[in-house]
Coordinates of C-alpha atoms and ligand atoms in Angstrom, one line a residue:
M1 CA -23.6 121.6 38.4
I2 CA -25.2 119.0 40.7
P3 CA -28.5 117.9 38.9
V4 CA -31.8 117.8 40.7
F5 CA -32.3 114.2 39.9
K6 CA -30.4 111.2 38.4
P7 CA -32.4 108.1 37.8
R8 CA -31.1 104.7 38.7
L9 CA -32.6 101.6 37.2
P10 CA -31.5 97.9 37.5
L11 CA -28.1 97.2 35.9
V12 CA -27.8 95.1 32.8
D13 CA -26.3 92.1 34.7
T14 CA -29.4 91.8 36.9
L15 CA -31.6 91.8 33.8
L16 CA -29.8 89.1 31.9
P17 CA -31.6 86.1 33.5
Y18 CA -34.9 87.6 32.6
L19 CA -33.8 88.6 29.1
K20 CA -32.6 85.0 28.5
E21 CA -36.1 83.8 29.5
L22 CA -37.5 86.2 26.9
D23 CA -35.3 84.6 24.3
Q24 CA -36.7 81.2 25.2
N25 CA -40.3 82.3 25.4
Q26 CA -40.3 84.4 22.3
Q27 CA -43.3 86.2 23.6
Y28 CA -42.6 89.9 23.7
T29 CA -45.9 91.4 24.9
N30 CA -49.6 90.7 25.2
N31 CA -49.6 89.5 28.9
G32 CA -46.6 87.3 28.5
P33 CA -45.2 85.1 31.3
L34 CA -42.8 87.8 32.7
L35 CA -45.6 90.4 32.9
L36 CA -47.9 87.9 34.7
R37 CA -45.1 87.2 37.2
F38 CA -44.4 90.9 37.6
E39 CA -48.1 91.6 38.3
E40 CA -48.2 88.8 40.9
R41 CA -45.2 90.1 42.7
L42 CA -46.6 93.6 42.6
A43 CA -49.8 92.3 44.1
D44 CA -47.7 90.9 47.0
H45 CA -46.0 94.2 47.4
F46 CA -49.4 96.1 47.7
K47 CA -50.9 93.2 49.8
V48 CA -53.8 92.7 47.3
S49 CA -54.8 89.7 45.2
A50 CA -53.6 89.5 41.5
D51 CA -57.1 90.4 40.2
Q52 CA -57.0 93.7 42.2
L53 CA -54.1 95.1 40.2
C54 CA -53.0 95.7 36.6
T55 CA -50.1 97.4 34.9
S56 CA -50.2 100.1 32.3
A57 CA -47.8 101.6 29.8
N58 CA -47.4 104.8 31.9
G59 CA -49.1 106.8 34.7
T60 CA -50.9 109.2 32.5
L61 CA -52.5 106.4 30.5
A62 CA -53.3 104.6 33.7
L63 CA -55.2 107.7 35.0
I64 CA -57.1 107.8 31.7
Q65 CA -57.9 104.1 32.0
M66 CA -59.3 104.7 35.6
L67 CA -61.3 107.7 34.6
K68 CA -62.7 106.0 31.5
S69 CA -63.7 103.0 33.7
L70 CA -66.0 105.2 35.7
N71 CA -68.3 105.5 32.6
L72 CA -69.2 109.1 33.2
P73 CA -70.9 111.2 30.5
K74 CA -68.7 113.3 28.3
G75 CA -67.9 116.7 29.8
A76 CA -68.8 115.6 33.4
I77 CA -66.9 117.6 36.1
C78 CA -63.9 116.0 37.7
A79 CA -62.5 117.9 40.7
L80 CA -58.8 117.8 41.2
P81 CA -56.1 119.9 42.9
S82 CA -54.3 122.4 40.7
W83 CA -51.2 121.5 42.9
T84 CA -50.1 118.5 41.0
F85 CA -48.1 117.5 37.9
V86 CA -49.8 118.4 34.6
A87 CA -50.3 114.7 33.8
S88 CA -53.2 114.6 36.3
V89 CA -55.2 117.2 34.4
A90 CA -54.0 116.0 31.0
A91 CA -55.6 112.6 31.9
V92 CA -58.9 114.3 33.0
V93 CA -59.1 116.1 29.7
A94 CA -58.1 113.1 27.6
A95 CA -60.8 111.1 29.4
E96 CA -63.3 113.7 28.0
L97 CA -64.2 115.1 31.4
T98 CA -64.1 118.7 32.5
P99 CA -61.4 119.5 35.1
Y100 CA -62.4 121.7 38.1
F101 CA -59.4 123.0 40.0
L102 CA -59.5 123.1 43.8
D103 CA -57.0 124.3 46.3
V104 CA -55.1 122.2 48.8
D105 CA -54.6 122.3 52.6
E106 CA -51.4 124.1 53.6
S107 CA -50.8 121.5 56.4
T108 CA -50.8 118.5 54.0
W109 CA -50.4 120.0 50.4
A110 CA -53.3 117.7 49.5
L111 CA -57.0 118.2 48.6
S112 CA -59.4 117.7 51.5
P113 CA -63.0 116.5 51.4
D114 CA -64.0 119.9 52.7
H115 CA -62.8 121.5 49.4
V116 CA -65.0 119.1 47.5
L117 CA -68.0 119.7 49.8
H118 CA -67.6 123.4 49.3
A119 CA -67.4 123.0 45.5
L120 CA -70.6 120.9 45.6
R121 CA -72.6 123.9 46.8
T122 CA -72.3 125.4 43.3
T123 CA -71.1 122.7 41.0
E124 CA -72.2 119.2 40.0
V125 CA -68.9 117.3 40.7
R126 CA -69.1 113.8 39.2
A127 CA -65.7 112.4 40.2
V128 CA -62.7 113.4 42.3
L129 CA -59.1 112.8 41.5
V130 CA -57.1 113.1 44.8
V131 CA -53.4 113.5 44.5
A132 CA -51.0 112.1 47.1
P133 CA -48.5 115.0 47.0
F134 CA -45.0 113.8 46.1
G135 CA -45.9 110.3 47.4
A136 CA -47.0 111.4 50.8
P137 CA -49.7 109.4 52.7
I138 CA -53.3 110.7 52.5
A139 CA -56.3 110.5 54.7
F140 CA -58.1 107.5 53.1
E141 CA -60.8 107.2 55.7
A142 CA -62.0 110.7 55.1
W143 CA -62.1 110.1 51.3
E144 CA -63.9 106.8 51.7
A145 CA -66.4 108.6 53.9
L146 CA -66.9 111.3 51.3
Q147 CA -67.5 108.7 48.6
A148 CA -69.9 106.8 50.8
K149 CA -71.8 110.0 51.8
T150 CA -72.0 111.6 48.3
G151 CA -71.8 108.7 45.9
I152 CA -69.1 110.5 44.0
P153 CA -66.3 108.2 42.9
V154 CA -62.9 109.1 44.3
L155 CA -59.7 108.0 42.6
I156 CA -56.2 108.6 43.8
D157 CA -53.2 109.7 41.8
A158 CA -50.4 108.3 43.9
A159 CA -47.8 108.6 41.1
A160 CA -44.9 108.7 43.6
G161 CA -46.4 106.4 46.2
F162 CA -44.8 103.0 45.4
D163 CA -43.5 102.8 49.0
T164 CA -46.2 104.7 50.9
F165 CA -49.1 102.8 49.3
S166 CA -47.5 99.4 49.9
S167 CA -49.0 99.2 53.3
C168 CA -52.3 101.1 52.8
Q169 CA -55.6 99.4 53.3
T170 CA -57.9 101.5 51.2
T171 CA -60.9 100.5 49.0
L172 CA -60.3 103.5 46.8
P173 CA -58.5 102.8 43.4
F174 CA -55.0 104.3 43.1
M175 CA -52.3 104.7 40.5
I176 CA -48.6 104.4 41.0
S177 CA -46.2 105.6 38.3
L178 CA -43.1 103.5 37.4
H179 CA -41.4 106.4 35.5
A180 CA -37.6 106.5 35.7
T181 CA -37.8 109.4 38.2
K182 CA -39.7 107.4 40.8
V183 CA -38.3 105.4 43.7
F184 CA -39.2 102.2 41.8
G185 CA -38.7 103.1 38.2
I186 CA -38.7 100.9 35.1
G187 CA -38.4 103.6 32.5
E188 CA -42.1 104.1 31.7
G189 CA -45.0 102.1 33.3
A190 CA -47.7 102.2 35.9
I191 CA -49.7 100.2 38.3
I192 CA -53.5 100.4 39.0
V193 CA -54.9 98.9 42.3
G194 CA -58.6 98.7 42.9
D195 CA -61.4 96.2 43.4
S196 CA -61.5 93.3 40.9
E197 CA -64.5 94.6 38.9
F198 CA -62.8 98.0 38.5
I199 CA -59.5 96.4 37.5
K200 CA -61.4 94.3 34.9
R201 CA -62.7 97.4 33.3
C202 CA -59.3 99.2 33.4
R203 CA -57.6 96.1 31.9
S204 CA -60.2 95.9 29.1
W205 CA -60.0 99.7 28.4
G206 CA -56.2 99.3 28.2
Q207 CA -56.4 96.4 25.8
F208 CA -58.6 97.7 22.9
G209 CA -61.8 97.0 24.9
F210 CA -61.1 93.2 24.7
Q211 CA -62.2 90.9 27.6
Q212 CA -61.6 87.2 27.2
D213 CA -62.3 87.5 23.5
R214 CA -61.1 89.7 20.6
V215 CA -64.2 91.8 20.6
A216 CA -64.1 95.6 21.5
H217 CA -66.6 95.9 24.3
C218 CA -65.6 99.5 24.8
A219 CA -63.7 102.0 22.7
G220 CA -60.4 101.3 24.5
I221 CA -56.8 101.9 23.6
N222 CA -53.4 100.0 23.9
A223 CA -51.8 100.6 27.3
K224 CA -50.0 97.2 27.6
L225 CA -46.6 96.9 29.2
S226 CA -44.1 94.8 27.2
E227 CA -42.1 91.8 28.4
Y228 CA -38.9 93.9 28.3
A229 CA -40.5 96.4 30.8
A230 CA -41.6 93.5 32.9
A231 CA -38.0 92.2 32.9
V232 CA -36.8 95.5 34.3
G233 CA -39.6 95.4 36.9
L234 CA -38.7 91.9 38.1
A235 CA -35.0 92.8 38.4
G236 CA -36.1 96.0 40.3
L237 CA -38.3 94.0 42.7
D238 CA -35.4 91.5 43.4
Q239 CA -33.4 94.5 44.7
W240 CA -36.2 96.6 46.2
G241 CA -35.3 95.9 49.9
R242 CA -31.8 97.3 49.3
T243 CA -33.0 100.2 47.1
R244 CA -35.5 101.2 49.8
Q245 CA -32.7 101.2 52.4
E246 CA -30.7 103.5 50.2
W247 CA -33.7 105.9 49.8
Q248 CA -34.2 105.8 53.5
S249 CA -30.5 106.6 54.2
L250 CA -30.7 109.5 51.7
K251 CA -33.7 110.8 53.5
N252 CA -32.0 110.6 56.9
H253 CA -29.0 112.6 55.5
F254 CA -31.4 115.1 53.9
L255 CA -33.3 115.6 57.2
Q256 CA -30.0 116.2 59.1
A257 CA -28.6 118.6 56.5
S258 CA -31.8 120.6 56.2
A259 CA -32.2 121.5 59.9
G260 CA -33.9 124.9 60.2
F261 CA -35.6 124.7 56.8
D262 CA -39.3 124.2 56.2
L263 CA -39.8 120.9 54.3
M264 CA -42.9 119.3 52.9
P265 CA -45.4 118.2 55.6
G266 CA -44.9 114.7 56.9
F267 CA -41.6 114.3 55.1
E268 CA -40.0 112.8 58.2
G269 CA -42.5 109.9 58.2
D270 CA -41.8 106.3 57.6
W271 CA -42.0 106.4 53.8
V272 CA -39.6 107.1 50.9
S273 CA -40.2 109.1 47.9
C274 CA -38.0 110.6 45.1
Y275 CA -38.4 114.3 45.9
G276 CA -36.3 116.5 48.2
Q277 CA -37.8 119.9 48.5
V278 CA -37.5 123.0 50.6
L279 CA -39.7 126.1 51.1
T280 CA -38.0 129.3 50.4
L281 CA -39.2 132.9 50.1
E282 CA -37.9 133.3 46.6
K283 CA -36.1 131.4 43.9
P284 CA -32.8 130.4 45.4
S285 CA -29.8 131.6 43.4
V286 CA -27.4 128.7 43.9
S287 CA -24.7 126.7 42.1
F288 CA -26.8 123.4 42.0
E289 CA -29.9 122.7 40.0
T290 CA -33.3 123.5 41.5
R291 CA -36.7 122.7 40.0
Q292 CA -40.3 123.6 40.5
W293 CA -41.5 120.1 40.1
W294 CA -45.2 121.2 39.8
Q295 CA -44.4 124.6 38.3
G296 CA -47.1 127.2 39.0
G297 CA -49.9 124.7 39.5
C298 CA -51.9 123.2 36.6
H299 CA -54.2 126.2 36.3
T300 CA -51.3 128.4 35.1
H301 CA -50.5 126.3 32.0
P302 CA -51.9 127.8 28.8
A303 CA -53.6 124.5 27.9
Y304 CA -55.6 124.5 31.2
Q305 CA -56.0 128.2 32.1
H306 CA -59.6 128.3 30.9
Y307 CA -61.0 125.5 33.0
P308 CA -63.2 126.4 36.1
K309 CA -61.4 126.8 39.4
M310 CA -62.1 127.8 43.0
D311 CA -59.8 130.1 45.1
L312 CA -56.3 128.7 44.7
S313 CA -54.3 130.9 47.1
V314 CA -52.5 128.0 48.9
T315 CA -51.5 126.5 45.5
E316 CA -50.1 129.8 44.4
K317 CA -48.2 130.2 47.6
L318 CA -46.7 126.7 47.3
A319 CA -45.9 127.3 43.7
R320 CA -43.8 130.3 44.6
Q321 CA -42.1 128.8 47.6
C322 CA -41.6 125.1 46.9
W323 CA -38.2 124.2 45.3
G324 CA -36.9 120.8 44.5
V325 CA -33.2 120.4 45.3
P326 CA -30.8 117.6 44.4
Y327 CA -32.2 114.3 45.7
W328 CA -31.1 111.0 44.1
L329 CA -29.4 107.7 45.0
G330 CA -25.7 108.3 45.0
L331 CA -25.9 111.9 46.3
T332 CA -23.5 111.9 49.3
S333 CA -24.1 113.3 52.7
S334 CA -21.2 115.8 52.2
Q335 CA -22.9 117.0 49.0
L336 CA -26.1 117.4 50.9
T337 CA -24.3 119.3 53.7
A338 CA -22.7 121.6 51.1
I339 CA -26.1 122.1 49.3
F340 CA -27.8 123.2 52.5
A341 CA -24.8 125.4 53.6
E342 CA -25.2 127.3 50.3
L343 CA -29.0 127.5 50.7
R344 CA -28.5 128.8 54.3
A345 CA -26.1 131.4 53.1
V346 CA -28.5 132.7 50.4
Q347 CA -31.6 132.4 52.7
R348 CA -29.8 133.6 55.9
I349 CA -31.1 130.7 57.9
S350 CA -29.0 129.5 60.8
A351 CA -28.5 125.7 61.4
Ligands
PLP1 C1 -48.7 113.5 40.4 C2 -48.4 112.8 39.1 N1 -49.4 112.3 38.3 C3 -49.2 111.6 37.2 C4 -47.9 111.5 36.7 C5 -47.7 110.8 35.4 O1 -47.0 109.6 35.4 P1 -46.2 109.1 34.2 O2 -45.0 110.0 34.0 O3 -45.9 107.7 34.5 O4 -47.1 109.2 33.0 C6 -46.8 112.0 37.4 C7 -45.5 111.9 36.9 O5 -44.5 112.2 37.5 C8 -47.1 112.7 38.6 O6 -46.1 113.3 39.3

């Protein structure tokens, strides 16, 4: 069976020069030289200065770091879309905030400021966690305007946005996951980008609350990335230009093969992500693996069912119709053609 995803990380030969440095340095974590270099190169990638970015052990922890850095009172309401991976709401709950599920726009699959303004009529929303759906671009200006108008802090979960967010000029803090499933994966890891004061708070929270000293200024946690992870990251950055071209070529083949299908909004844009999805009327019964990447929406999981929510009809429709199909580096154009021929046969769609 063709799997829905196959990760590809840097091969061992490309890691060796960095691992040899590690042998020399004998520093394995705690902001070692490889991590500092990795962060500097990431800052170049996102076109920010080194003090506007920090790394974290994974995306879920990075979201908790960001939410904790807002210094909101325990139980304060954080609005977020239900149409996201459960990690978003898990972070809100772990940060001791109360999640409030909002719906998304069908034309973007993302939350809009109008959803938040509507919620504000009845609920005291204290923070907003916007999700860039499957790495798609989002309307920053509208969110910056909402933050300026209401004073409510807006954070962005751009877990799959390593490529999309490389050229964005937003003042809003965002998180990128470096999980093995992402276009730029290192196994586990994440990046936070924001203004230097915000990043200072995130760093401190992710390093036991320490600042320049060994004193806990806040009740932080350990979210550090090791030198081994940084070595994988540096090797990955060395190859990023080529890797991106491969993702772009996969996307071009996918777009050709999927003619006649409804895809995620904006998928044809100039950005690459790790998700190939189609909208179908029912679960496709096919020979290859399919996956509901975001299942039924966060509000359907037993752990999160009891949290407050607005009408979620778009989320529920997307949850029924949105199916991840095989999409990974190494998948050939003939495999994609066969995948869509089979989908066409079961969905009775003509090319
Ligand atoms: C939207 C979203 N948020 C958060 C995460 C969590 O990231 P991580 O797996 O690095 O913890 C993911 C992971 O795929 C995600 O898709």
